[in-house]
Amino acid sequence: MDEFSVSGTYIWYYCICKREVRLLAHGIEADQQDENMQMGNAVHETAYRRDSKEIEFGHSKFDVITKENGKLLVGEIKKSSRFMESARMQLLFYLKELEEKGIHAEGALLFPEEKKRETVVLDDNSRKSLEAMVEDIKNIVNKEYPSLPFWNKYCKKCAYAEFCWA
Ligand code: SF4
């Protein structure tokens, strides 16, 4: 896959299941009728829409970009904080992409259903973690075969569950 570029979406899936990264990258679509996928889309479409603006930048697509207390703020809207680590790394990836273009921003994770918000700040440790993740994702995607499914705590509600375990 010569033209493959790592995006924030791949960072998100990497933190959940490496096999999922491979399935997604090779065009194997998750079940669109899956209840979790539909609910996530509905929350994304309705929450925070009145005062937000979605923009694309490099390999990133931000849900919200705004100014707060004189600082640029990038926000990501999520269905639930259950995937907090994935959401945090995805947003850090966006912040790093911006930083590489000379734009310094802070991040906020927004969980409208839980009325919750988490601040995310890019630092040296997160920069190094992201670099390692990007390399590993490229290796996973370029392997000849996907790894075998490995039962984990996300499988039960994963939209690929039928594909992996039927
Ligand atoms: S069902 Fe489990 S193993 Fe399969 S892609 Fe989803 S999380 Fe990964």
JSON list of C-alpha atoms and ligand atoms in Angstrom, two decimals:
[
{"chain": "A", "resi": 1, "resn": "MET", "atom": "CA", "xyz": [0.00, 0.00, 0.00]},
{"chain": "A", "resi": 2, "resn": "ASP", "atom": "CA", "xyz": [2.36, 2.69, -1.29]},
{"chain": "A", "resi": 3, "resn": "GLU", "atom": "CA", "xyz": [-0.09, 5.58, -0.97]},
{"chain": "A", "resi": 4, "resn": "PHE", "atom": "CA", "xyz": [-1.21, 4.77, 2.57]},
{"chain": "A", "resi": 5, "resn": "SER", "atom": "CA", "xyz": [-1.12, 7.68, 5.01]},
{"chain": "A", "resi": 6, "resn": "VAL", "atom": "CA", "xyz": [-1.71, 7.33, 8.71]},
{"chain": "A", "resi": 7, "resn": "SER", "atom": "CA", "xyz": [-4.64, 9.46, 9.85]},
{"chain": "A", "resi": 8, "resn": "GLY", "atom": "CA", "xyz": [-6.12, 10.15, 13.25]},
{"chain": "A", "resi": 9, "resn": "THR", "atom": "CA", "xyz": [-8.70, 7.44, 12.62]},
{"chain": "A", "resi": 10, "resn": "TYR", "atom": "CA", "xyz": [-5.95, 4.82, 12.40]},
{"chain": "A", "resi": 11, "resn": "ILE", "atom": "CA", "xyz": [-4.42, 6.08, 15.63]},
{"chain": "A", "resi": 12, "resn": "TRP", "atom": "CA", "xyz": [-7.82, 5.64, 17.25]},
{"chain": "A", "resi": 13, "resn": "TYR", "atom": "CA", "xyz": [-8.21, 2.05, 16.05]},
{"chain": "A", "resi": 14, "resn": "TYR", "atom": "CA", "xyz": [-4.60, 1.19, 16.86]},
{"chain": "A", "resi": 15, "resn": "CYS", "atom": "CA", "xyz": [-5.27, 1.92, 20.52]},
{"chain": "A", "resi": 16, "resn": "ILE", "atom": "CA", "xyz": [-8.26, -0.44, 20.46]},
{"chain": "A", "resi": 17, "resn": "CYS", "atom": "CA", "xyz": [-7.24, -3.34, 18.22]},
{"chain": "A", "resi": 18, "resn": "LYS", "atom": "CA", "xyz": [-4.33, -3.67, 15.80]},
{"chain": "A", "resi": 19, "resn": "ARG", "atom": "CA", "xyz": [-6.25, -6.17, 13.69]},
{"chain": "A", "resi": 20, "resn": "GLU", "atom": "CA", "xyz": [-8.94, -3.54, 13.18]},
{"chain": "A", "resi": 21, "resn": "VAL", "atom": "CA", "xyz": [-6.31, -1.19, 11.73]},
{"chain": "A", "resi": 22, "resn": "ARG", "atom": "CA", "xyz": [-5.45, -3.77, 9.10]},
{"chain": "A", "resi": 23, "resn": "LEU", "atom": "CA", "xyz": [-9.10, -4.51, 8.21]},
{"chain": "A", "resi": 24, "resn": "LEU", "atom": "CA", "xyz": [-9.92, -0.84, 7.85]},
{"chain": "A", "resi": 25, "resn": "ALA", "atom": "CA", "xyz": [-6.81, -0.03, 5.80]},
{"chain": "A", "resi": 26, "resn": "HIS", "atom": "CA", "xyz": [-7.58, -2.82, 3.36]},
{"chain": "A", "resi": 27, "resn": "GLY", "atom": "CA", "xyz": [-11.14, -1.66, 2.75]},
{"chain": "A", "resi": 28, "resn": "ILE", "atom": "CA", "xyz": [-12.96, -4.29, 4.77]},
{"chain": "A", "resi": 29, "resn": "GLU", "atom": "CA", "xyz": [-15.90, -2.24, 6.00]},
{"chain": "A", "resi": 30, "resn": "ALA", "atom": "CA", "xyz": [-17.39, -2.71, 9.42]},
{"chain": "A", "resi": 31, "resn": "ASP", "atom": "CA", "xyz": [-21.07, -3.57, 9.65]},
{"chain": "A", "resi": 32, "resn": "GLN", "atom": "CA", "xyz": [-22.82, -0.20, 9.02]},
{"chain": "A", "resi": 33, "resn": "GLN", "atom": "CA", "xyz": [-26.02, -1.56, 10.57]},
{"chain": "A", "resi": 34, "resn": "ASP", "atom": "CA", "xyz": [-24.23, -2.26, 13.82]},
{"chain": "A", "resi": 35, "resn": "GLU", "atom": "CA", "xyz": [-26.04, -0.52, 16.68]},
{"chain": "A", "resi": 36, "resn": "ASN", "atom": "CA", "xyz": [-22.87, 1.05, 18.09]},
{"chain": "A", "resi": 37, "resn": "MET", "atom": "CA", "xyz": [-21.87, 2.54, 14.76]},
{"chain": "A", "resi": 38, "resn": "GLN", "atom": "CA", "xyz": [-25.32, 4.05, 14.15]},
{"chain": "A", "resi": 39, "resn": "MET", "atom": "CA", "xyz": [-25.59, 5.55, 17.62]},
{"chain": "A", "resi": 40, "resn": "GLY", "atom": "CA", "xyz": [-22.12, 7.06, 17.36]},
{"chain": "A", "resi": 41, "resn": "ASN", "atom": "CA", "xyz": [-23.02, 8.72, 14.05]},
{"chain": "A", "resi": 42, "resn": "ALA", "atom": "CA", "xyz": [-26.23, 10.16, 15.49]},
{"chain": "A", "resi": 43, "resn": "VAL", "atom": "CA", "xyz": [-24.46, 11.71, 18.47]},
{"chain": "A", "resi": 44, "resn": "HIS", "atom": "CA", "xyz": [-21.79, 13.15, 16.22]},
{"chain": "A", "resi": 45, "resn": "GLU", "atom": "CA", "xyz": [-24.36, 14.74, 13.91]},
{"chain": "A", "resi": 46, "resn": "THR", "atom": "CA", "xyz": [-26.48, 16.43, 16.57]},
{"chain": "A", "resi": 47, "resn": "ALA", "atom": "CA", "xyz": [-24.17, 17.46, 19.41]},
{"chain": "A", "resi": 48, "resn": "TYR", "atom": "CA", "xyz": [-22.29, 20.76, 19.47]},
{"chain": "A", "resi": 49, "resn": "ARG", "atom": "CA", "xyz": [-23.35, 21.57, 15.93]},
{"chain": "A", "resi": 50, "resn": "ARG", "atom": "CA", "xyz": [-24.71, 25.04, 16.67]},
{"chain": "A", "resi": 51, "resn": "ASP", "atom": "CA", "xyz": [-21.38, 26.60, 17.61]},
{"chain": "A", "resi": 52, "resn": "SER", "atom": "CA", "xyz": [-18.86, 24.42, 15.82]},
{"chain": "A", "resi": 53, "resn": "LYS", "atom": "CA", "xyz": [-17.15, 24.26, 12.46]},
{"chain": "A", "resi": 54, "resn": "GLU", "atom": "CA", "xyz": [-15.68, 21.09, 10.99]},
{"chain": "A", "resi": 55, "resn": "ILE", "atom": "CA", "xyz": [-12.45, 21.49, 9.05]},
{"chain": "A", "resi": 56, "resn": "GLU", "atom": "CA", "xyz": [-9.95, 19.29, 7.25]},
{"chain": "A", "resi": 57, "resn": "PHE", "atom": "CA", "xyz": [-6.22, 19.72, 7.72]},
{"chain": "A", "resi": 58, "resn": "GLY", "atom": "CA", "xyz": [-3.57, 17.39, 6.30]},
{"chain": "A", "resi": 59, "resn": "HIS", "atom": "CA", "xyz": [-4.64, 13.87, 7.25]},
{"chain": "A", "resi": 60, "resn": "SER", "atom": "CA", "xyz": [-6.91, 15.19, 9.96]},
{"chain": "A", "resi": 61, "resn": "LYS", "atom": "CA", "xyz": [-10.52, 16.22, 10.18]},
{"chain": "A", "resi": 62, "resn": "PHE", "atom": "CA", "xyz": [-11.42, 18.16, 13.30]},
{"chain": "A", "resi": 63, "resn": "ASP", "atom": "CA", "xyz": [-14.88, 18.18, 14.77]},
{"chain": "A", "resi": 64, "resn": "VAL", "atom": "CA", "xyz": [-14.51, 21.61, 16.34]},
{"chain": "A", "resi": 65, "resn": "ILE", "atom": "CA", "xyz": [-11.98, 24.38, 16.00]},
{"chain": "A", "resi": 66, "resn": "THR", "atom": "CA", "xyz": [-12.37, 27.58, 17.92]},
{"chain": "A", "resi": 67, "resn": "LYS", "atom": "CA", "xyz": [-10.54, 30.15, 20.05]},
{"chain": "A", "resi": 68, "resn": "GLU", "atom": "CA", "xyz": [-10.75, 30.03, 23.81]},
{"chain": "A", "resi": 69, "resn": "ASN", "atom": "CA", "xyz": [-8.97, 32.48, 26.13]},
{"chain": "A", "resi": 70, "resn": "GLY", "atom": "CA", "xyz": [-6.83, 33.63, 23.21]},
{"chain": "A", "resi": 71, "resn": "LYS", "atom": "CA", "xyz": [-5.66, 30.07, 22.40]},
{"chain": "A", "resi": 72, "resn": "LEU", "atom": "CA", "xyz": [-6.56, 27.91, 19.42]},
{"chain": "A", "resi": 73, "resn": "LEU", "atom": "CA", "xyz": [-8.62, 24.96, 20.60]},
{"chain": "A", "resi": 74, "resn": "VAL", "atom": "CA", "xyz": [-9.25, 21.75, 18.67]},
{"chain": "A", "resi": 75, "resn": "GLY", "atom": "CA", "xyz": [-12.14, 19.64, 19.90]},
{"chain": "A", "resi": 76, "resn": "GLU", "atom": "CA", "xyz": [-13.13, 16.06, 19.20]},
{"chain": "A", "resi": 77, "resn": "ILE", "atom": "CA", "xyz": [-16.67, 14.88, 19.89]},
{"chain": "A", "resi": 78, "resn": "LYS", "atom": "CA", "xyz": [-17.03, 11.33, 21.17]},
{"chain": "A", "resi": 79, "resn": "LYS", "atom": "CA", "xyz": [-19.94, 9.13, 21.99]},
{"chain": "A", "resi": 80, "resn": "SER", "atom": "CA", "xyz": [-18.56, 8.00, 25.31]},
{"chain": "A", "resi": 81, "resn": "SER", "atom": "CA", "xyz": [-15.45, 8.23, 27.46]},
{"chain": "A", "resi": 82, "resn": "ARG", "atom": "CA", "xyz": [-15.16, 4.45, 27.32]},
{"chain": "A", "resi": 83, "resn": "PHE", "atom": "CA", "xyz": [-12.50, 4.87, 24.62]},
{"chain": "A", "resi": 84, "resn": "MET", "atom": "CA", "xyz": [-10.69, 7.68, 26.43]},
{"chain": "A", "resi": 85, "resn": "GLU", "atom": "CA", "xyz": [-7.13, 6.57, 25.58]},
{"chain": "A", "resi": 86, "resn": "SER", "atom": "CA", "xyz": [-7.92, 6.19, 21.87]},
{"chain": "A", "resi": 87, "resn": "ALA", "atom": "CA", "xyz": [-9.64, 9.55, 21.80]},
{"chain": "A", "resi": 88, "resn": "ARG", "atom": "CA", "xyz": [-6.73, 11.19, 23.61]},
{"chain": "A", "resi": 89, "resn": "MET", "atom": "CA", "xyz": [-4.10, 9.77, 21.22]},
{"chain": "A", "resi": 90, "resn": "GLN", "atom": "CA", "xyz": [-6.18, 10.69, 18.17]},
{"chain": "A", "resi": 91, "resn": "LEU", "atom": "CA", "xyz": [-6.47, 14.27, 19.32]},
{"chain": "A", "resi": 92, "resn": "LEU", "atom": "CA", "xyz": [-2.75, 14.40, 20.16]},
{"chain": "A", "resi": 93, "resn": "PHE", "atom": "CA", "xyz": [-2.07, 13.25, 16.60]},
{"chain": "A", "resi": 94, "resn": "TYR", "atom": "CA", "xyz": [-4.10, 16.20, 15.29]},
{"chain": "A", "resi": 95, "resn": "LEU", "atom": "CA", "xyz": [-2.25, 18.60, 17.57]},
{"chain": "A", "resi": 96, "resn": "LYS", "atom": "CA", "xyz": [1.07, 17.22, 16.31]},
{"chain": "A", "resi": 97, "resn": "GLU", "atom": "CA", "xyz": [0.02, 17.63, 12.68]},
{"chain": "A", "resi": 98, "resn": "LEU", "atom": "CA", "xyz": [-0.85, 21.24, 13.38]},
{"chain": "A", "resi": 99, "resn": "GLU", "atom": "CA", "xyz": [2.40, 21.81, 15.27]},
{"chain": "A", "resi": 100, "resn": "GLU", "atom": "CA", "xyz": [4.40, 20.50, 12.30]},
{"chain": "A", "resi": 101, "resn": "LYS", "atom": "CA", "xyz": [2.80, 23.28, 10.26]},
{"chain": "A", "resi": 102, "resn": "GLY", "atom": "CA", "xyz": [3.71, 25.88, 12.88]},
{"chain": "A", "resi": 103, "resn": "ILE", "atom": "CA", "xyz": [0.26, 26.06, 14.47]},
{"chain": "A", "resi": 104, "resn": "HIS", "atom": "CA", "xyz": [0.14, 25.59, 18.24]},
{"chain": "A", "resi": 105, "resn": "ALA", "atom": "CA", "xyz": [-3.16, 24.46, 19.66]},
{"chain": "A", "resi": 106, "resn": "GLU", "atom": "CA", "xyz": [-4.59, 22.76, 22.71]},
{"chain": "A", "resi": 107, "resn": "GLY", "atom": "CA", "xyz": [-7.14, 19.99, 22.57]},
{"chain": "A", "resi": 108, "resn": "ALA", "atom": "CA", "xyz": [-10.41, 19.19, 24.26]},
{"chain": "A", "resi": 109, "resn": "LEU", "atom": "CA", "xyz": [-12.28, 15.90, 24.23]},
{"chain": "A", "resi": 110, "resn": "LEU", "atom": "CA", "xyz": [-16.02, 16.47, 24.33]},
{"chain": "A", "resi": 111, "resn": "PHE", "atom": "CA", "xyz": [-18.46, 13.85, 25.57]},
{"chain": "A", "resi": 112, "resn": "PRO", "atom": "CA", "xyz": [-21.88, 15.45, 25.08]},
{"chain": "A", "resi": 113, "resn": "GLU", "atom": "CA", "xyz": [-23.90, 12.53, 26.40]},
{"chain": "A", "resi": 114, "resn": "GLU", "atom": "CA", "xyz": [-21.86, 12.55, 29.62]},
{"chain": "A", "resi": 115, "resn": "LYS", "atom": "CA", "xyz": [-21.58, 16.35, 29.78]},
{"chain": "A", "resi": 116, "resn": "LYS", "atom": "CA", "xyz": [-17.86, 15.84, 30.19]},
{"chain": "A", "resi": 117, "resn": "ARG", "atom": "CA", "xyz": [-14.76, 17.53, 28.81]},
{"chain": "A", "resi": 118, "resn": "GLU", "atom": "CA", "xyz": [-11.02, 16.62, 29.02]},
{"chain": "A", "resi": 119, "resn": "THR", "atom": "CA", "xyz": [-8.14, 18.91, 28.15]},
{"chain": "A", "resi": 120, "resn": "VAL", "atom": "CA", "xyz": [-5.35, 17.40, 25.99]},
{"chain": "A", "resi": 121, "resn": "VAL", "atom": "CA", "xyz": [-1.87, 18.92, 25.69]},
{"chain": "A", "resi": 122, "resn": "LEU", "atom": "CA", "xyz": [0.91, 17.74, 23.37]},
{"chain": "A", "resi": 123, "resn": "ASP", "atom": "CA", "xyz": [4.25, 17.09, 25.14]},
{"chain": "A", "resi": 124, "resn": "ASP", "atom": "CA", "xyz": [7.54, 15.27, 24.41]},
{"chain": "A", "resi": 125, "resn": "ASN", "atom": "CA", "xyz": [6.29, 11.91, 25.66]},
{"chain": "A", "resi": 126, "resn": "SER", "atom": "CA", "xyz": [3.18, 12.01, 23.54]},
{"chain": "A", "resi": 127, "resn": "ARG", "atom": "CA", "xyz": [5.20, 13.10, 20.49]},
{"chain": "A", "resi": 128, "resn": "LYS", "atom": "CA", "xyz": [7.46, 10.04, 20.90]},
{"chain": "A", "resi": 129, "resn": "SER", "atom": "CA", "xyz": [4.50, 7.69, 21.46]},
{"chain": "A", "resi": 130, "resn": "LEU", "atom": "CA", "xyz": [2.81, 8.99, 18.31]},
{"chain": "A", "resi": 131, "resn": "GLU", "atom": "CA", "xyz": [5.95, 8.52, 16.22]},
{"chain": "A", "resi": 132, "resn": "ALA", "atom": "CA", "xyz": [6.22, 4.89, 17.39]},
{"chain": "A", "resi": 133, "resn": "MET", "atom": "CA", "xyz": [2.53, 4.30, 16.69]},
{"chain": "A", "resi": 134, "resn": "VAL", "atom": "CA", "xyz": [2.74, 5.70, 13.17]},
{"chain": "A", "resi": 135, "resn": "GLU", "atom": "CA", "xyz": [5.68, 3.38, 12.38]},
{"chain": "A", "resi": 136, "resn": "ASP", "atom": "CA", "xyz": [3.88, 0.35, 13.81]},
{"chain": "A", "resi": 137, "resn": "ILE", "atom": "CA", "xyz": [0.66, 1.15, 11.93]},
{"chain": "A", "resi": 138, "resn": "LYS", "atom": "CA", "xyz": [2.62, 1.26, 8.65]},
{"chain": "A", "resi": 139, "resn": "ASN", "atom": "CA", "xyz": [4.14, -2.14, 9.46]},
{"chain": "A", "resi": 140, "resn": "ILE", "atom": "CA", "xyz": [0.74, -3.64, 10.30]},
{"chain": "A", "resi": 141, "resn": "VAL", "atom": "CA", "xyz": [-0.84, -2.32, 7.11]},
{"chain": "A", "resi": 142, "resn": "ASN", "atom": "CA", "xyz": [1.99, -3.58, 4.92]},
{"chain": "A", "resi": 143, "resn": "LYS", "atom": "CA", "xyz": [2.06, -7.11, 6.35]},
{"chain": "A", "resi": 144, "resn": "GLU", "atom": "CA", "xyz": [0.85, -9.78, 3.98]},
{"chain": "A", "resi": 145, "resn": "TYR", "atom": "CA", "xyz": [-1.94, -11.01, 6.28]},
{"chain": "A", "resi": 146, "resn": "PRO", "atom": "CA", "xyz": [-3.86, -9.53, 9.19]},
{"chain": "A", "resi": 147, "resn": "SER", "atom": "CA", "xyz": [-3.13, -10.86, 12.65]},
{"chain": "A", "resi": 148, "resn": "LEU", "atom": "CA", "xyz": [-5.56, -13.46, 13.95]},
{"chain": "A", "resi": 149, "resn": "PRO", "atom": "CA", "xyz": [-8.44, -12.09, 16.02]},
{"chain": "A", "resi": 150, "resn": "PHE", "atom": "CA", "xyz": [-7.55, -11.78, 19.66]},
{"chain": "A", "resi": 151, "resn": "TRP", "atom": "CA", "xyz": [-10.47, -11.60, 22.07]},
{"chain": "A", "resi": 152, "resn": "ASN", "atom": "CA", "xyz": [-10.32, -8.35, 23.99]},
{"chain": "A", "resi": 153, "resn": "LYS", "atom": "CA", "xyz": [-12.69, -6.19, 25.99]},
{"chain": "A", "resi": 154, "resn": "TYR", "atom": "CA", "xyz": [-13.81, -4.28, 22.87]},
{"chain": "A", "resi": 155, "resn": "CYS", "atom": "CA", "xyz": [-14.75, -7.32, 20.75]},
{"chain": "A", "resi": 156, "resn": "LYS", "atom": "CA", "xyz": [-18.23, -7.69, 22.17]},
{"chain": "A", "resi": 157, "resn": "LYS", "atom": "CA", "xyz": [-19.36, -4.29, 20.86]},
{"chain": "A", "resi": 158, "resn": "CYS", "atom": "CA", "xyz": [-17.07, -4.08, 17.82]},
{"chain": "A", "resi": 159, "resn": "ALA", "atom": "CA", "xyz": [-18.72, -3.62, 14.41]},
{"chain": "A", "resi": 160, "resn": "TYR", "atom": "CA", "xyz": [-16.26, -6.26, 13.06]},
{"chain": "A", "resi": 161, "resn": "ALA", "atom": "CA", "xyz": [-17.31, -8.85, 15.64]},
{"chain": "A", "resi": 162, "resn": "GLU", "atom": "CA", "xyz": [-19.28, -10.95, 13.19]},
{"chain": "A", "resi": 163, "resn": "PHE", "atom": "CA", "xyz": [-16.43, -10.86, 10.67]},
{"chain": "A", "resi": 164, "resn": "CYS", "atom": "CA", "xyz": [-13.87, -11.92, 13.28]},
{"chain": "A", "resi": 165, "resn": "TRP", "atom": "CA", "xyz": [-15.84, -14.40, 15.33]},
{"chain": "A", "resi": 166, "resn": "ALA", "atom": "CA", "xyz": [-18.74, -15.84, 13.27]},
{"chain": "B", "resi": 1, "resn": "SF4", "atom": "S1", "xyz": [-13.93, -8.05, 16.91]},
{"chain": "B", "resi": 1, "resn": "SF4", "atom": "FE1", "xyz": [-12.20, -7.89, 18.34]},
{"chain": "B", "resi": 1, "resn": "SF4", "atom": "S2", "xyz": [-10.46, -8.77, 17.22]},
{"chain": "B", "resi": 1, "resn": "SF4", "atom": "FE2", "xyz": [-12.04, -8.29, 15.72]},
{"chain": "B", "resi": 1, "resn": "SF4", "atom": "S3", "xyz": [-11.53, -6.24, 14.97]},
{"chain": "B", "resi": 1, "resn": "SF4", "atom": "FE3", "xyz": [-13.02, -6.00, 16.64]},
{"chain": "B", "resi": 1, "resn": "SF4", "atom": "S4", "xyz": [-11.82, -5.68, 18.49]},
{"chain": "B", "resi": 1, "resn": "SF4", "atom": "FE4", "xyz": [-10.44, -6.54, 16.92]}
]
